[in-house]
C-alpha atoms as a printed R data frame, in Angstrom:
    type eleno elety resid chain resno       x       y       z
1   ATOM     1    CA   UNK     A     1  -5.864  -3.274  -2.677
2   ATOM     2    CA   UNK     A     2  -7.897  -3.342  -6.724
3   ATOM     3    CA   UNK     A     3 -10.152  -6.393  -7.513
4   ATOM     4    CA   UNK     A     4  -7.247  -9.609  -8.302
5   ATOM     5    CA   UNK     A     5  -8.032 -10.269 -12.482
6   ATOM     6    CA   UNK     A     6  -9.838 -12.675 -13.484
7   ATOM     7    CA   UNK     A     7  -8.617 -16.330 -15.168
8   ATOM     8    CA   UNK     A     8  -9.458 -16.043 -17.938
9   ATOM     9    CA   UNK     A     9  -8.595 -11.962 -18.712
10  ATOM    10    CA   UNK     A    10  -5.048 -13.236 -17.137
11  ATOM    11    CA   UNK     A    11  -4.975 -16.262 -19.681
12  ATOM    12    CA   UNK     A    12  -5.750 -13.787 -22.743
13  ATOM    13    CA   UNK     A    13  -4.018 -10.101 -22.094
14  ATOM    14    CA   UNK     A    14  -0.309 -12.761 -21.508
15  ATOM    15    CA   UNK     A    15  -0.573 -15.741 -24.282
16  ATOM    16    CA   UNK     A    16  -1.740 -12.637 -26.698
17  ATOM    17    CA   UNK     A    17   2.236 -10.521 -25.814
18  ATOM    18    CA   UNK     A    18   3.872 -13.781 -25.450
19  ATOM    19    CA   UNK     A    19   3.163 -14.629 -29.443
20  ATOM    20    CA   UNK     A    20   4.271 -10.582 -29.987
21  ATOM    21    CA   UNK     A    21   6.816 -10.842 -29.132
22  ATOM    22    CA   UNK     A    22   8.968  -7.714 -30.330
23  ATOM    23    CA   UNK     A    23   5.945  -6.743 -31.818
24  ATOM    24    CA   UNK     A    24   6.024  -2.514 -31.726
25  ATOM    25    CA   UNK     A    25   2.828  -0.162 -31.442
26  ATOM    26    CA   UNK     A    26   2.275   2.078 -33.847
27  ATOM    27    CA   UNK     A    27  -0.763   3.690 -34.703
28  ATOM    28    CA   UNK     A    28  -3.097   5.278 -31.311
29  ATOM    29    CA   UNK     A    29  -4.749   2.685 -30.718
30  ATOM    30    CA   UNK     A    30  -1.783  -0.144 -31.197
31  ATOM    31    CA   UNK     A    31  -0.393   1.648 -28.052
32  ATOM    32    CA   UNK     A    32  -3.713   2.518 -25.733
33  ATOM    33    CA   UNK     A    33  -4.108  -1.196 -26.645
34  ATOM    34    CA   UNK     A    34  -0.104  -1.980 -24.891
35  ATOM    35    CA   UNK     A    35  -0.713   0.706 -22.111
36  ATOM    36    CA   UNK     A    36  -2.899  -1.654 -21.303
37  ATOM    37    CA   UNK     A    37  -1.437  -5.187 -21.249
38  ATOM    38    CA   UNK     A    38   1.624  -3.327 -20.023
39  ATOM    39    CA   UNK     A    39  -0.892  -2.019 -17.052
40  ATOM    40    CA   UNK     A    40  -2.184  -6.145 -16.242
41  ATOM    41    CA   UNK     A    41   1.462  -6.411 -15.928
42  ATOM    42    CA   UNK     A    42   1.694  -4.613 -13.067
43  ATOM    43    CA   UNK     A    43  -1.138  -5.579 -11.637
44  ATOM    44    CA   UNK     A    44  -0.184  -9.004 -11.810
45  ATOM    45    CA   UNK     A    45   2.491  -8.467 -10.118
46  ATOM    46    CA   UNK     A    46   1.744  -5.966  -7.729
47  ATOM    47    CA   UNK     A    47  -1.527  -8.534  -6.445
48  ATOM    48    CA   UNK     A    48   0.443 -12.551  -6.648
49  ATOM    49    CA   UNK     A    49   3.808 -11.141  -6.166
50  ATOM    50    CA   UNK     A    50   5.235 -13.942  -7.767
51  ATOM    51    CA   UNK     A    51   8.210 -15.809  -7.041
52  ATOM    52    CA   UNK     A    52  10.378 -17.316 -10.138
53  ATOM    53    CA   UNK     A    53   9.829 -20.842  -9.254
54  ATOM    54    CA   UNK     A    54   6.586 -19.655 -10.071
55  ATOM    55    CA   UNK     A    55   5.807 -17.936 -13.223
56  ATOM    56    CA   UNK     A    56   5.914 -21.305 -15.443
57  ATOM    57    CA   UNK     A    57   3.271 -22.659 -13.711
58  ATOM    58    CA   UNK     A    58   0.998 -19.360 -14.443
59  ATOM    59    CA   UNK     A    59   2.547 -18.288 -18.347
60  ATOM    60    CA   UNK     A    60   1.404 -22.465 -18.569
61  ATOM    61    CA   UNK     A    61  -1.960 -21.544 -17.610
62  ATOM    62    CA   UNK     A    62  -2.025 -18.218 -19.423
63  ATOM    63    CA   UNK     A    63  -1.167 -20.624 -22.603
64  ATOM    64    CA   UNK     A    64  -3.340 -23.846 -22.093
65  ATOM    65    CA   UNK     A    65  -6.477 -21.096 -21.801
66  ATOM    66    CA   UNK     A    66  -6.028 -19.280 -24.962
67  ATOM    67    CA   UNK     A    67  -4.588 -22.341 -26.979
68  ATOM    68    CA   UNK     A    68  -9.009 -23.173 -25.446
69  ATOM    69    CA   UNK     A    69  -7.486 -26.581 -24.408
70  ATOM    70    CA   UNK     A    70  -8.479 -28.654 -21.645
71  ATOM    71    CA   UNK     A    71  -7.542 -27.593 -18.760
72  ATOM    72    CA   UNK     A    72  -6.443 -29.457 -15.452
73  ATOM    73    CA   UNK     A    73  -8.516 -27.642 -13.668
74  ATOM    74    CA   UNK     A    74 -11.721 -25.614 -13.156
75  ATOM    75    CA   UNK     A    75 -12.298 -22.293 -13.533
76  ATOM    76    CA   UNK     A    76 -15.044 -21.486 -10.944
77  ATOM    77    CA   UNK     A    77 -13.286 -24.337  -8.518
78  ATOM    78    CA   UNK     A    78  -9.473 -21.911  -7.743
79  ATOM    79    CA   UNK     A    79 -11.206 -18.053  -7.511
80  ATOM    80    CA   UNK     A    80 -12.052 -18.086  -4.589
81  ATOM    81    CA   UNK     A    81  -8.253 -19.971  -3.477
82  ATOM    82    CA   UNK     A    82  -7.267 -17.026  -6.008
83  ATOM    83    CA   UNK     A    83  -8.306 -14.590  -3.762
84  ATOM    84    CA   UNK     A    84  -7.320 -16.568  -0.894
85  ATOM    85    CA   UNK     A    85  -3.866 -16.368  -2.704
86  ATOM    86    CA   UNK     A    86  -3.784 -12.548  -3.153
87  ATOM    87    CA   UNK     A    87  -4.860 -11.191   0.573
88  ATOM    88    CA   UNK     A    88  -2.021 -13.737   1.455
89  ATOM    89    CA   UNK     A    89   0.746 -12.170  -0.505
90  ATOM    90    CA   UNK     A    90  -0.648  -8.518   0.056
91  ATOM    91    CA   UNK     A    91  -0.175  -9.745   3.981
92  ATOM    92    CA   UNK     A    92   3.274 -10.840   3.675
93  ATOM    93    CA   UNK     A    93   3.966  -7.645   1.758
94  ATOM    94    CA   UNK     A    94   2.733  -5.812   5.208
95  ATOM    95    CA   UNK     A    95   3.957  -7.648   7.613
96  ATOM    96    CA   UNK     A    96   7.615  -7.746   5.938
97  ATOM    97    CA   UNK     A    97   7.495  -3.673   5.565
98  ATOM    98    CA   UNK     A    98   6.525  -3.243   8.811
99  ATOM    99    CA   UNK     A    99   9.202  -5.437  10.546
100 ATOM   100    CA   UNK     A   100  12.224  -4.147   8.238
101 ATOM   101    CA   UNK     A   101  10.117  -0.862   9.539
102 ATOM   102    CA   UNK     A   102  10.653  -1.804  12.995
103 ATOM   103    CA   UNK     A   103  14.532  -3.153  12.340
104 ATOM   104    CA   UNK     A   104  15.921  -0.005  11.956
105 ATOM   105    CA   UNK     A   105  17.631   1.730  14.570
106 ATOM   106    CA   UNK     A   106  15.965   4.566  16.082
107 ATOM   107    CA   UNK     A   107  12.116   2.989  15.433
108 ATOM   108    CA   UNK     A   108  10.631   1.737  18.700
109 ATOM   109    CA   UNK     A   109   7.311  -0.774  17.550
110 ATOM   110    CA   UNK     A   110   4.355  -0.571  20.402
111 ATOM   111    CA   UNK     A   111   1.995  -2.821  21.098
112 ATOM   112    CA   UNK     A   112  -0.761  -1.635  18.953
113 ATOM   113    CA   UNK     A   113   1.950  -2.187  16.296
114 ATOM   114    CA   UNK     A   114   2.808   2.077  15.462
115 ATOM   115    CA   UNK     A   115   6.247   2.099  15.044
116 ATOM   116    CA   UNK     A   116   7.473   5.471  15.475
117 ATOM   117    CA   UNK     A   117  11.207   7.150  14.603
118 ATOM   118    CA   UNK     A   118  12.373  10.267  16.145
119 ATOM   119    CA   UNK     A   119  13.796  12.440  13.210
120 ATOM   120    CA   UNK     A   120  14.220  15.431  15.603
121 ATOM   121    CA   UNK     A   121  14.020  16.134  18.687
122 ATOM   122    CA   UNK     A   122  11.732  19.035  20.320
123 ATOM   123    CA   UNK     A   123  11.647  20.893  23.583
124 ATOM   124    CA   UNK     A   124   8.271  22.082  24.237
125 ATOM   125    CA   UNK     A   125   6.206  20.169  25.975
126 ATOM   126    CA   UNK     A   126   3.655  16.640  24.812
127 ATOM   127    CA   UNK     A   127   0.077  17.346  24.249
128 ATOM   128    CA   UNK     A   128  -2.428  15.473  25.499
129 ATOM   129    CA   UNK     A   129  -5.069  12.139  24.209
130 ATOM   130    CA   UNK     A   130  -7.113  15.776  23.918
131 ATOM   131    CA   UNK     A   131  -4.977  18.243  22.962
132 ATOM   132    CA   UNK     A   132  -5.981  20.761  19.745
133 ATOM   133    CA   UNK     A   133  -1.965  20.212  17.307
134 ATOM   134    CA   UNK     A   134  -1.230  22.398  14.463
135 ATOM   135    CA   UNK     A   135   1.231  19.772  12.706
136 ATOM   136    CA   UNK     A   136   2.449  19.783   9.845
137 ATOM   137    CA   UNK     A   137   3.073  16.039   7.232
138 ATOM   138    CA   UNK     A   138   3.700  14.292   4.331
139 ATOM   139    CA   UNK     A   139   1.603  10.557   4.154
140 ATOM   140    CA   UNK     A   140   2.636   8.614   1.634
141 ATOM   141    CA   UNK     A   141   1.949   4.521   0.392
142 ATOM   142    CA   UNK     A   142   4.802   2.280   1.402
143 ATOM   143    CA   UNK     A   143   5.678   2.273  -1.814
144 ATOM   144    CA   UNK     A   144   5.824   6.509  -1.725
145 ATOM   145    CA   UNK     A   145   2.970   7.720  -3.562
146 ATOM   146    CA   UNK     A   146   1.080  10.619  -1.688
147 ATOM   147    CA   UNK     A   147  -2.349  10.296  -0.471
148 ATOM   148    CA   UNK     A   148  -2.506  12.952   1.735
149 ATOM   149    CA   UNK     A   149   0.435  15.985   3.132
150 ATOM   150    CA   UNK     A   150  -0.066  19.635   3.811
151 ATOM   151    CA   UNK     A   151   3.298  20.010   3.383
152 ATOM   152    CA   UNK     A   152   2.656  19.926  -0.076
153 ATOM   153    CA   UNK     A   153  -0.064  22.399   0.517
154 ATOM   154    CA   UNK     A   154   1.619  24.382   1.903
155 ATOM   155    CA   UNK     A   155  -0.809  24.952   5.021
156 ATOM   156    CA   UNK     A   156  -0.193  23.601   8.156
157 ATOM   157    CA   UNK     A   157  -2.853  21.791   9.715
158 ATOM   158    CA   UNK     A   158  -5.180  21.700  13.368
159 ATOM   159    CA   UNK     A   159  -7.212  19.296  14.579
160 ATOM   160    CA   UNK     A   160  -8.124  17.245  18.089
161 ATOM   161    CA   UNK     A   161  -6.201  13.891  18.541
162 ATOM   162    CA   UNK     A   162  -8.956  11.982  19.659
163 ATOM   163    CA   UNK     A   163 -10.600  13.297  16.478
164 ATOM   164    CA   UNK     A   164  -8.003  11.769  14.166
165 ATOM   165    CA   UNK     A   165  -7.027   8.154  13.888
166 ATOM   166    CA   UNK     A   166  -6.263   6.284  16.941
167 ATOM   167    CA   UNK     A   167  -2.494   6.096  15.231
168 ATOM   168    CA   UNK     A   168  -1.884   9.229  15.611
169 ATOM   169    CA   UNK     A   169  -3.129   9.783  18.910
170 ATOM   170    CA   UNK     A   170  -1.340   7.411  20.276
171 ATOM   171    CA   UNK     A   171   2.202   8.266  17.829
172 ATOM   172    CA   UNK     A   172   1.707  12.775  18.657
173 ATOM   173    CA   UNK     A   173   1.034  12.348  22.515
174 ATOM   174    CA   UNK     A   174   5.192  10.837  22.151
175 ATOM   175    CA   UNK     A   175   5.913  14.270  20.482
176 ATOM   176    CA   UNK     A   176   7.374  16.704  22.433
177 ATOM   177    CA   UNK     A   177   7.004  20.917  20.220
178 ATOM   178    CA   UNK     A   178   8.752  21.375  17.810
179 ATOM   179    CA   UNK     A   179   9.921  17.361  17.181
180 ATOM   180    CA   UNK     A   180   9.303  15.658  13.270
181 ATOM   181    CA   UNK     A   181   8.950  12.101  13.598
182 ATOM   182    CA   UNK     A   182   7.947   9.403  11.428
183 ATOM   183    CA   UNK     A   183   4.701   6.988  11.702
184 ATOM   184    CA   UNK     A   184   3.848   3.775  10.226
185 ATOM   185    CA   UNK     A   185   0.650   3.422  10.942
186 ATOM   186    CA   UNK     A   186  -0.802  -0.801  10.005
187 ATOM   187    CA   UNK     A   187  -4.154  -0.155   8.864
188 ATOM   188    CA   UNK     A   188  -5.840  -2.405  12.465
189 ATOM   189    CA   UNK     A   189  -5.024   1.615  13.847
190 ATOM   190    CA   UNK     A   190  -5.626   4.020  10.458
191 ATOM   191    CA   UNK     A   191  -8.808   3.377   8.199
192 ATOM   192    CA   UNK     A   192  -8.844  -0.605   9.315
193 ATOM   193    CA   UNK     A   193 -10.238  -3.146   7.036
194 ATOM   194    CA   UNK     A   194 -12.772  -0.716   4.795
195 ATOM   195    CA   UNK     A   195 -10.448   1.854   3.547
196 ATOM   196    CA   UNK     A   196 -11.471   5.338   3.003
197 ATOM   197    CA   UNK     A   197 -11.441   7.793   0.041
198 ATOM   198    CA   UNK     A   198  -8.666   7.893  -1.757
199 ATOM   199    CA   UNK     A   199  -6.954   5.003   1.446
200 ATOM   200    CA   UNK     A   200  -7.753   1.180   0.162
201 ATOM   201    CA   UNK     A   201  -8.378  -1.648   2.368
202 ATOM   202    CA   UNK     A   202  -6.006  -2.806   4.848
203 ATOM   203    CA   UNK     A   203  -3.394   0.108   4.290
204 ATOM   204    CA   UNK     A   204   0.036   0.579   5.224
205 ATOM   205    CA   UNK     A   205   0.638   4.442   5.772
206 ATOM   206    CA   UNK     A   206   3.559   6.322   6.273
207 ATOM   207    CA   UNK     A   207   3.144   9.944   7.882
208 ATOM   208    CA   UNK     A   208   6.396  12.286   8.323
209 ATOM   209    CA   UNK     A   209   4.608  15.256  11.159
210 ATOM   210    CA   UNK     A   210   5.845  17.690  12.968
211 ATOM   211    CA   UNK     A   211   4.521  19.516  16.397
212 ATOM   212    CA   UNK     A   212   4.184  22.590  15.115
213 ATOM   213    CA   UNK     A   213   2.036  23.518  18.593
214 ATOM   214    CA   UNK     A   214  -0.242  23.098  20.350
215 ATOM   215    CA   UNK     A   215  -3.342  24.868  20.290
216 ATOM   216    CA   UNK     A   216  -5.476  24.229  23.479
């Protein structure tokens, strides 16, 4: 998750955007600034998940801040609440995605939170938690953005099941050789609250996995 934007930055950019309605960027600098504004708007939409009834309050705060009016709240007093609001909204988005995924026909949700859905049945043996397996996989975030994919690399991966995230250890054991399945992993059985590399903290991960072989 990205660091929430400061109230001052949000206010400045959004109020300028409102006052500049209809202005079309022409120079490279203007286009760069326009792109920066669009990027900020995308972040706000992503982080705050605003409802239509909430937008007027944010817009009023933006306008009042830029115009230098006396504010009815002290911004430093609310920074912690702003961060918590973003965290709460992000958690709600995560839970909605997981609940909808678990409700699909054929999906199974285990006690750990893993959501398993078989896409193609296999007929071979099943691995154990200590098996070394050969798989093809395609990993995305809930929005469809790819973060890792042996399929795109064109080369299967081989690894021990007890050396990967627990979502995989549990999920791949449900598969027979030849099976293709979708594994949806809550952050608690993926990379946790810290994240890892290009995977942000508290990320829900979606994998399409095909078990090609049990190496040993």
